[in-house]
Each structure stands twice: as C-alpha cells, then as structure tokens.
Amino acid sequence: MKILVTGGAGYIGSHTVVELAAAGYEPIIVDDFRNSERWVLNGLREITGKDIKIYEIDCSSEALGDVFRQEKDIAGAIHFAAYKAVGESAAKPLDYYENNVLSTVRLLRCLIQYQAPLFVFSSSATVYGQPDVLPVTEETPLKRAESVYGRTKQICEDVVLDTLKSGVNLKPILLRYFNPIGAHPSAKIGELPRGVPNNLVPFVTQTAAGIREVLTVFGNDYPTPDGSAIRDYIHVVDLAKAHVSALGYLKKGGRQLVFNIGTGHGNSVLEVVRTFEEVNGVKVNYRIGARRPGDIEKIWADCSLAEREMGWRAELSLADALRDAWGWQQSLKRD
C-alpha cells in the first residue's frame, strides 16, 4: 500500500518512513528540502535496505497533483510538511500561516480528487494552549494557542474537520503529539536543525559537543518543582510507530478523530539536562535566562485513548531518547 509522506526527509517524517517500510507499506516522500538534507535518504536506504521514492516539490504547489497522477494508486498520506519553531513563528507569522495552512489545503484537495482517503495529520499539543487541568485528554477544551505555530495547527485541524463534515470521502486522524526527541538507535537519521536549534535537545547535544558555548534554560520561575518548564518528551521512534498504528486503525474502520501521542508524564527542562548528563557521562554548560515568548509553563498527556483504540503506547524512556540523541550527535561529528 502506497502512503505519501509529506516532509518525509525531515526529522519525524524520516523516522516514520522507516517504520512504514518495516510494516510493509510503500512510503513515497514529498519534500523540497527547505528544512532537511538530501543525504538523509542515504540513512533511510541503509536502515530499510530500500530506495525510497521521492518527489522533490513543495507540497503546497500545484505540482503535488502530478505525484498522485503518476503514482495512481496512493491510498493516503501522512502530512508532516510544516514550519514548526515556536520562537520563529512569532517573528515570521505570515510565513507560518502561508506554508502550514496552504499545504494542508492543497493536500486535502488531492486526497479527495484522487480517492486516497487515509489521512494522518501531524498536529501538536500546542493546540491546547496552557490547560487548566493536567494531564491533557482529547476532551480538554482548546484555548487560543500561545504561539503562531500552535495557531496554525489549530487552523489546520479545523480545515480537516470542516472538510470531513462536508461529506467527502476522507478518513482522517489528528495526532496531537507532545515533544519528540531522540534519534534512530542506528544513528543514521535524527534531528538536524539548521542554524541555531529552536528545540531543547539538539541544543543540549550541540552544547555538550562544544558546538554551542552555553545552553539557555528559558525561565526558572515557573510554578513547577524546579522552576523550569515541564513537557512530555517522547522518543521519536515511538512517535513514528504511532503513525503506523493510526493507519492500521483507519484501515479497520476506526472513527476516533483525535489522539494524544506522548508518554503520559512530564519532565522539566532541568531534569532533561541532568538525565542527559547522567546517561552519557558528559557535562552541559547551561545558564538560566528569561522566559521565552509563546512558551507555556507545563503540559503532559493522557495517552490512554491511543492505547485503548489503536493499541499504541510509548515504550522508550527519556534516558533512551537522550542516549540516542547523543549517539546521533556524535555520528555527525565523525562525519
């Protein structure tokens, strides 16, 4: 079964391509490499033993339709292609609205036109804003997102749900994932931020490797046990497997639209730093800075619905993820 993977050369996309191939699917990548590198395809080949087909196009362009016409029997898509940095989204709001929303609209049109109804949307816990009650369930009311990035995800969710209500042949799932970290244990693929990292763990690994002088912890005055912000950090391999489970769920006729994808518990920024140091035997030079605009203080997931309905749950630990992240960073240093 052919599954289109937009942004399939990116961080989460590439790991999902690996898991799709392992599960017997034929992933087809659409990626214009604005936020990824072509040599990631070498890693995919080494891990899967296959040459993954790729179309180098912008999935928000009309060229996306050419992919469906050429492949003819695509069954559905997993949509990762989006800008994703909270801080950057505040500085470049129009870029985020244009890229994230337009690409979703374009892809939905193609799925409907070419009768490829399976659709897994890469959403985010940012759609919840700062929740009043933790852990977050799928029934938690959505607040206005704290960031432009989060608002684009809220808008895209509405686009998907409104399209479904129109009566078209569409079978969607919205996966609201929390904070993906780590890398494939082979160290052949992993998170590869361009320039200064926007996410915590790549900045931790780059600081430990001496690429960055110091890690700034944004805020130590949050109402949390150690004052730093709390997130639900999930190993990217577990996250990738959730997409395979979602496709299986849709194929069996599953009708639940929204699932939280996380570990079910939170870790603070300082706890991540300490755990990284412990499992890898290296020190991280860090300092405390001011809170970052757009950040919420704490959030973690209730993922029991995903386990009950899809048979999926996270199996890898924070230590596993940080060990694999460091292995990936070291592989880049060797290269």
Coordinates of C-alpha atoms in Angstrom, one line a residue:
M1 CA 0.0 0.0 0.0
K2 CA 1.4 3.4 -1.1
I3 CA 1.4 6.1 1.5
L4 CA 2.5 9.7 0.7
V5 CA 4.7 11.2 3.3
T6 CA 5.0 15.0 3.0
G7 CA 8.1 16.3 4.7
G8 CA 9.4 12.7 4.7
A9 CA 13.0 13.7 4.7
G10 CA 12.6 15.7 7.9
Y11 CA 13.0 14.6 11.5
I12 CA 9.7 12.9 12.3
G13 CA 9.0 12.1 8.7
S14 CA 12.2 10.2 8.1
H15 CA 11.7 8.0 11.2
T16 CA 8.1 7.4 10.2
V17 CA 9.3 6.3 6.7
V18 CA 11.5 3.7 8.4
E19 CA 8.6 2.3 10.4
L20 CA 6.2 2.3 7.4
A21 CA 8.7 0.3 5.4
A22 CA 9.2 -2.1 8.3
A23 CA 5.4 -2.6 8.5
G24 CA 5.1 -3.4 4.8
Y25 CA 3.9 -0.1 3.4
E26 CA 5.5 1.6 0.4
P27 CA 6.3 5.2 1.6
I28 CA 6.6 7.9 -1.1
I29 CA 8.3 11.0 0.1
V30 CA 7.4 14.6 -0.9
D31 CA 10.0 17.1 0.3
D32 CA 11.6 20.2 -1.1
F33 CA 14.5 20.0 1.4
R34 CA 14.0 23.5 2.8
N35 CA 14.2 22.1 6.3
S36 CA 16.0 18.8 5.6
E37 CA 19.1 17.4 3.8
R38 CA 19.3 15.1 0.8
W39 CA 21.8 12.8 2.5
V40 CA 19.1 11.7 4.9
L41 CA 18.0 9.5 2.0
N42 CA 21.3 7.6 2.4
G43 CA 20.4 6.9 6.0
L44 CA 16.9 5.7 5.0
R45 CA 18.5 3.4 2.5
E46 CA 20.9 1.9 5.0
I47 CA 18.2 1.3 7.6
T48 CA 15.5 0.0 5.3
G49 CA 17.6 -1.7 2.6
K50 CA 15.4 0.1 0.1
D51 CA 15.5 3.1 -2.2
I52 CA 12.6 5.2 -1.1
K53 CA 10.9 7.0 -3.9
I54 CA 11.0 10.8 -3.5
Y55 CA 9.4 13.8 -5.3
E56 CA 11.3 17.0 -4.7
I57 CA 8.5 19.5 -4.7
D58 CA 6.7 22.0 -2.5
C59 CA 3.6 20.2 -1.3
S60 CA 1.7 23.5 -1.2
S61 CA 2.2 23.9 -5.0
E62 CA 0.0 22.5 -7.8
A63 CA 2.8 20.1 -8.6
L64 CA 1.5 17.9 -5.8
G65 CA -1.2 16.7 -8.1
D66 CA 1.4 15.4 -10.5
V67 CA 2.6 12.9 -7.8
F68 CA -0.9 11.5 -7.5
R69 CA -1.3 11.2 -11.3
Q70 CA 2.0 9.4 -11.7
E71 CA 1.6 7.0 -8.8
K72 CA -2.1 6.5 -9.4
D73 CA -2.8 4.1 -6.5
I74 CA -1.8 6.1 -3.4
A75 CA -4.0 5.0 -0.5
G76 CA -3.5 8.1 1.7
A77 CA -1.0 10.5 3.2
I78 CA 0.8 11.4 6.4
H79 CA 1.3 15.2 6.5
F80 CA 4.4 16.4 8.2
A81 CA 5.4 19.3 6.0
A82 CA 5.2 22.4 8.1
Y83 CA 7.3 25.1 9.8
K84 CA 7.5 24.1 13.4
A85 CA 9.5 26.5 15.6
V86 CA 7.6 28.3 18.3
G87 CA 10.0 31.3 18.6
E88 CA 10.5 31.7 14.8
S89 CA 6.7 31.7 14.3
A90 CA 6.4 34.9 16.4
A91 CA 9.0 36.6 14.1
K92 CA 7.6 35.2 10.8
P93 CA 3.8 34.8 11.3
L94 CA 2.9 35.2 7.6
D95 CA 5.4 32.5 6.5
Y96 CA 3.9 30.1 9.0
Y97 CA 0.3 30.8 8.1
E98 CA 1.0 30.5 4.4
N99 CA 3.2 27.4 4.5
N100 CA 1.4 25.4 7.1
V101 CA -2.2 26.1 6.2
L102 CA -1.9 26.2 2.4
S103 CA 0.0 22.9 2.2
T104 CA -2.8 21.2 4.2
V105 CA -5.5 22.6 1.9
R106 CA -3.6 21.5 -1.2
L107 CA -3.0 18.0 0.1
L108 CA -6.7 17.5 1.1
R109 CA -7.8 18.6 -2.3
C110 CA -5.5 15.9 -3.9
L111 CA -6.6 13.2 -1.4
I112 CA -10.3 13.9 -2.3
Q113 CA -9.7 14.2 -6.1
Y114 CA -7.6 11.1 -6.4
Q115 CA -9.7 9.0 -3.9
A116 CA -6.9 8.4 -1.4
P117 CA -8.9 8.9 1.8
L118 CA -6.5 7.8 4.6
F119 CA -5.1 10.9 6.2
V120 CA -2.9 11.2 9.3
F121 CA -2.3 14.9 10.2
S122 CA 0.7 15.9 12.2
S123 CA -0.8 18.1 14.9
S124 CA 0.6 19.3 18.2
A125 CA -0.1 19.6 21.9
T126 CA 0.3 23.4 21.3
V127 CA -3.4 23.4 20.3
Y128 CA -4.3 23.1 23.9
G129 CA -2.6 26.3 25.0
Q130 CA -2.0 26.3 28.7
P131 CA -4.5 23.8 30.1
D132 CA -6.3 24.3 33.4
V133 CA -6.2 20.6 34.3
L134 CA -3.4 18.0 33.8
P135 CA -2.9 15.6 32.2
V136 CA -4.4 16.7 29.0
T137 CA -7.0 14.4 27.4
E138 CA -8.5 14.6 24.0
E139 CA -11.6 16.2 25.6
T140 CA -9.6 19.0 27.1
P141 CA -11.0 22.3 25.8
L142 CA -8.8 24.1 23.3
K143 CA -7.6 27.5 24.2
R144 CA -6.1 30.1 21.9
A145 CA -2.6 28.7 21.3
E146 CA 0.2 30.7 22.9
S147 CA 2.2 30.7 19.6
V148 CA 1.6 31.4 16.0
Y149 CA 2.9 27.9 15.2
G150 CA 0.2 26.5 17.6
R151 CA -2.5 28.6 15.9
T152 CA -1.6 27.2 12.5
K153 CA -2.1 23.7 13.9
Q154 CA -5.5 24.7 15.3
I155 CA -6.5 26.2 12.0
C156 CA -5.4 23.1 10.1
E157 CA -7.3 20.9 12.5
D158 CA -10.4 22.9 11.7
V159 CA -9.8 22.7 8.0
V160 CA -9.6 18.9 8.3
L161 CA -12.7 18.6 10.4
D162 CA -14.7 21.0 8.3
T163 CA -13.7 19.1 5.2
L164 CA -14.9 15.8 6.7
K165 CA -18.2 17.4 7.7
S166 CA -18.8 18.3 4.1
G167 CA -19.4 14.7 3.3
V168 CA -16.4 13.9 1.1
N169 CA -14.6 10.5 1.2
L170 CA -12.0 11.3 3.8
K171 CA -10.7 9.2 6.7
P172 CA -8.6 11.4 8.9
I173 CA -6.8 11.2 12.2
L174 CA -5.3 14.1 14.0
L175 CA -2.3 13.1 16.1
R176 CA -1.6 15.7 18.7
Y177 CA 1.9 15.0 19.7
F178 CA 3.9 16.3 22.5
N179 CA 7.7 16.9 22.4
P180 CA 9.6 14.5 20.1
I181 CA 13.2 13.9 21.0
G182 CA 16.0 11.3 20.3
A183 CA 17.1 9.7 17.1
H184 CA 17.1 6.3 15.4
P185 CA 19.3 3.9 17.5
S186 CA 21.4 3.2 14.4
A187 CA 22.5 6.9 14.5
K188 CA 21.8 7.0 10.7
I189 CA 19.0 9.6 11.0
G190 CA 18.0 12.1 13.6
E191 CA 17.1 15.7 14.3
L192 CA 19.0 18.1 12.2
P193 CA 18.2 21.7 12.9
R194 CA 19.6 24.3 10.6
G195 CA 21.4 27.1 12.3
V196 CA 20.8 27.7 16.0
P197 CA 18.4 25.0 17.3
N198 CA 14.9 26.0 18.4
N199 CA 14.3 22.8 20.3
L200 CA 15.8 21.8 23.6
V201 CA 17.5 18.5 23.0
P202 CA 19.5 19.5 19.9
F203 CA 20.8 22.5 21.8
V204 CA 21.7 20.2 24.7
T205 CA 23.7 17.8 22.4
Q206 CA 25.4 20.7 20.5
T207 CA 26.4 22.3 23.8
A208 CA 27.8 19.0 25.1
A209 CA 29.7 18.6 21.8
G210 CA 31.2 22.1 22.1
I211 CA 29.3 23.5 19.1
R212 CA 27.4 25.8 21.3
E213 CA 29.0 27.7 24.2
V214 CA 26.1 27.5 26.6
L215 CA 22.5 26.3 26.8
T216 CA 20.0 28.9 28.0
V217 CA 17.2 27.4 30.1
F218 CA 14.3 29.8 29.4
G219 CA 12.9 30.6 32.9
N220 CA 13.4 29.1 36.4
D221 CA 10.4 30.8 38.0
Y222 CA 7.5 28.7 36.6
P223 CA 5.3 27.1 39.2
T224 CA 7.0 23.7 38.8
P225 CA 9.2 21.7 41.2
D226 CA 12.5 23.1 40.0
G227 CA 11.1 26.3 38.3
S228 CA 11.8 25.2 34.8
A229 CA 9.0 24.4 32.2
I230 CA 7.6 20.9 32.0
R231 CA 6.9 19.0 28.8
D232 CA 6.0 15.4 27.8
Y233 CA 9.1 14.2 25.9
I234 CA 8.5 11.2 23.6
H235 CA 11.1 9.2 21.7
V236 CA 10.8 9.9 18.0
V237 CA 10.8 6.1 17.2
D238 CA 7.7 5.7 19.5
L239 CA 6.1 8.6 17.8
A240 CA 6.9 7.2 14.3
K241 CA 5.3 3.9 15.3
A242 CA 2.1 5.8 16.3
H243 CA 1.6 6.8 12.7
V244 CA 1.7 3.2 11.6
S245 CA -0.8 2.3 14.3
A246 CA -3.0 5.2 13.1
L247 CA -3.0 3.9 9.5
G248 CA -3.9 0.4 10.8
Y249 CA -6.7 1.9 12.9
L250 CA -8.1 3.7 9.9
K251 CA -8.0 0.6 7.6
K252 CA -10.0 -1.3 10.2
G253 CA -12.7 1.4 10.2
G254 CA -11.7 3.3 13.3
R255 CA -13.7 6.5 13.7
Q256 CA -12.0 8.4 16.6
L257 CA -10.6 11.6 15.1
V258 CA -8.1 12.8 17.7
F259 CA -5.4 11.1 19.7
N260 CA -2.8 12.4 22.1
I261 CA 0.7 11.0 21.4
G262 CA 3.1 11.3 24.3
T263 CA 4.4 9.3 27.3
G264 CA 1.8 10.2 29.8
H265 CA 4.2 12.1 32.2
G266 CA 6.2 15.3 32.2
N267 CA 9.8 16.2 32.7
S268 CA 11.3 19.6 33.4
V269 CA 13.9 21.2 31.3
L270 CA 16.5 20.9 34.1
E271 CA 15.5 17.3 34.6
V272 CA 16.3 16.7 30.9
V273 CA 19.7 18.3 31.3
R274 CA 20.5 16.3 34.3
T275 CA 19.4 13.0 32.8
F276 CA 21.4 13.7 29.6
E277 CA 24.5 14.2 31.7
E278 CA 23.9 11.0 33.7
V279 CA 23.2 8.6 30.8
N280 CA 26.0 10.0 28.6
G281 CA 28.7 10.9 31.1
V282 CA 29.1 14.4 29.8
K283 CA 28.5 17.8 31.2
V284 CA 26.3 20.5 29.7
N285 CA 27.2 24.2 30.3
Y286 CA 23.9 25.9 30.9
R287 CA 22.6 29.2 32.4
I288 CA 19.2 30.5 33.4
G289 CA 17.6 33.1 31.1
A290 CA 14.3 34.9 30.9
R291 CA 11.1 33.1 29.8
R292 CA 10.6 32.7 26.1
P293 CA 7.6 34.4 24.4
G294 CA 5.0 31.8 23.4
D295 CA 6.1 29.1 25.9
I296 CA 3.6 27.5 28.3
E297 CA 4.6 26.5 31.8
K298 CA 3.7 22.8 31.9
I299 CA 1.9 20.2 29.9
W300 CA 1.8 16.4 29.6
A301 CA -0.6 13.9 28.0
D302 CA -3.1 11.3 29.0
C303 CA -2.5 8.8 26.2
S304 CA -4.8 6.0 27.4
L305 CA -7.2 6.6 24.4
A306 CA -4.5 5.8 21.9
E307 CA -3.6 2.6 23.8
R308 CA -7.2 1.6 24.1
E309 CA -8.3 2.3 20.5
M310 CA -5.1 1.9 18.4
G311 CA -3.1 -0.5 20.6
W312 CA -0.2 2.0 20.8
R313 CA 1.7 3.3 23.7
A314 CA 5.2 4.7 24.2
E315 CA 7.8 2.1 25.2
L316 CA 11.1 4.0 25.2
S317 CA 12.3 6.1 28.2
L318 CA 13.7 9.6 28.5
A319 CA 17.1 8.1 29.1
D320 CA 16.8 6.0 25.9
A321 CA 15.9 9.1 23.9
L322 CA 18.8 11.2 25.3
R323 CA 21.2 8.4 24.8
D324 CA 20.2 8.0 21.1
A325 CA 20.2 11.8 20.6
W326 CA 23.9 11.9 21.8
G327 CA 24.7 8.9 19.6
W328 CA 23.3 10.9 16.6
Q329 CA 25.2 14.0 17.6
Q330 CA 28.4 12.0 17.8
S331 CA 27.8 10.4 14.4
L332 CA 27.5 13.9 12.9
K333 CA 30.8 14.9 14.5
R334 CA 32.5 11.8 13.0
D335 CA 31.2 12.7 9.5

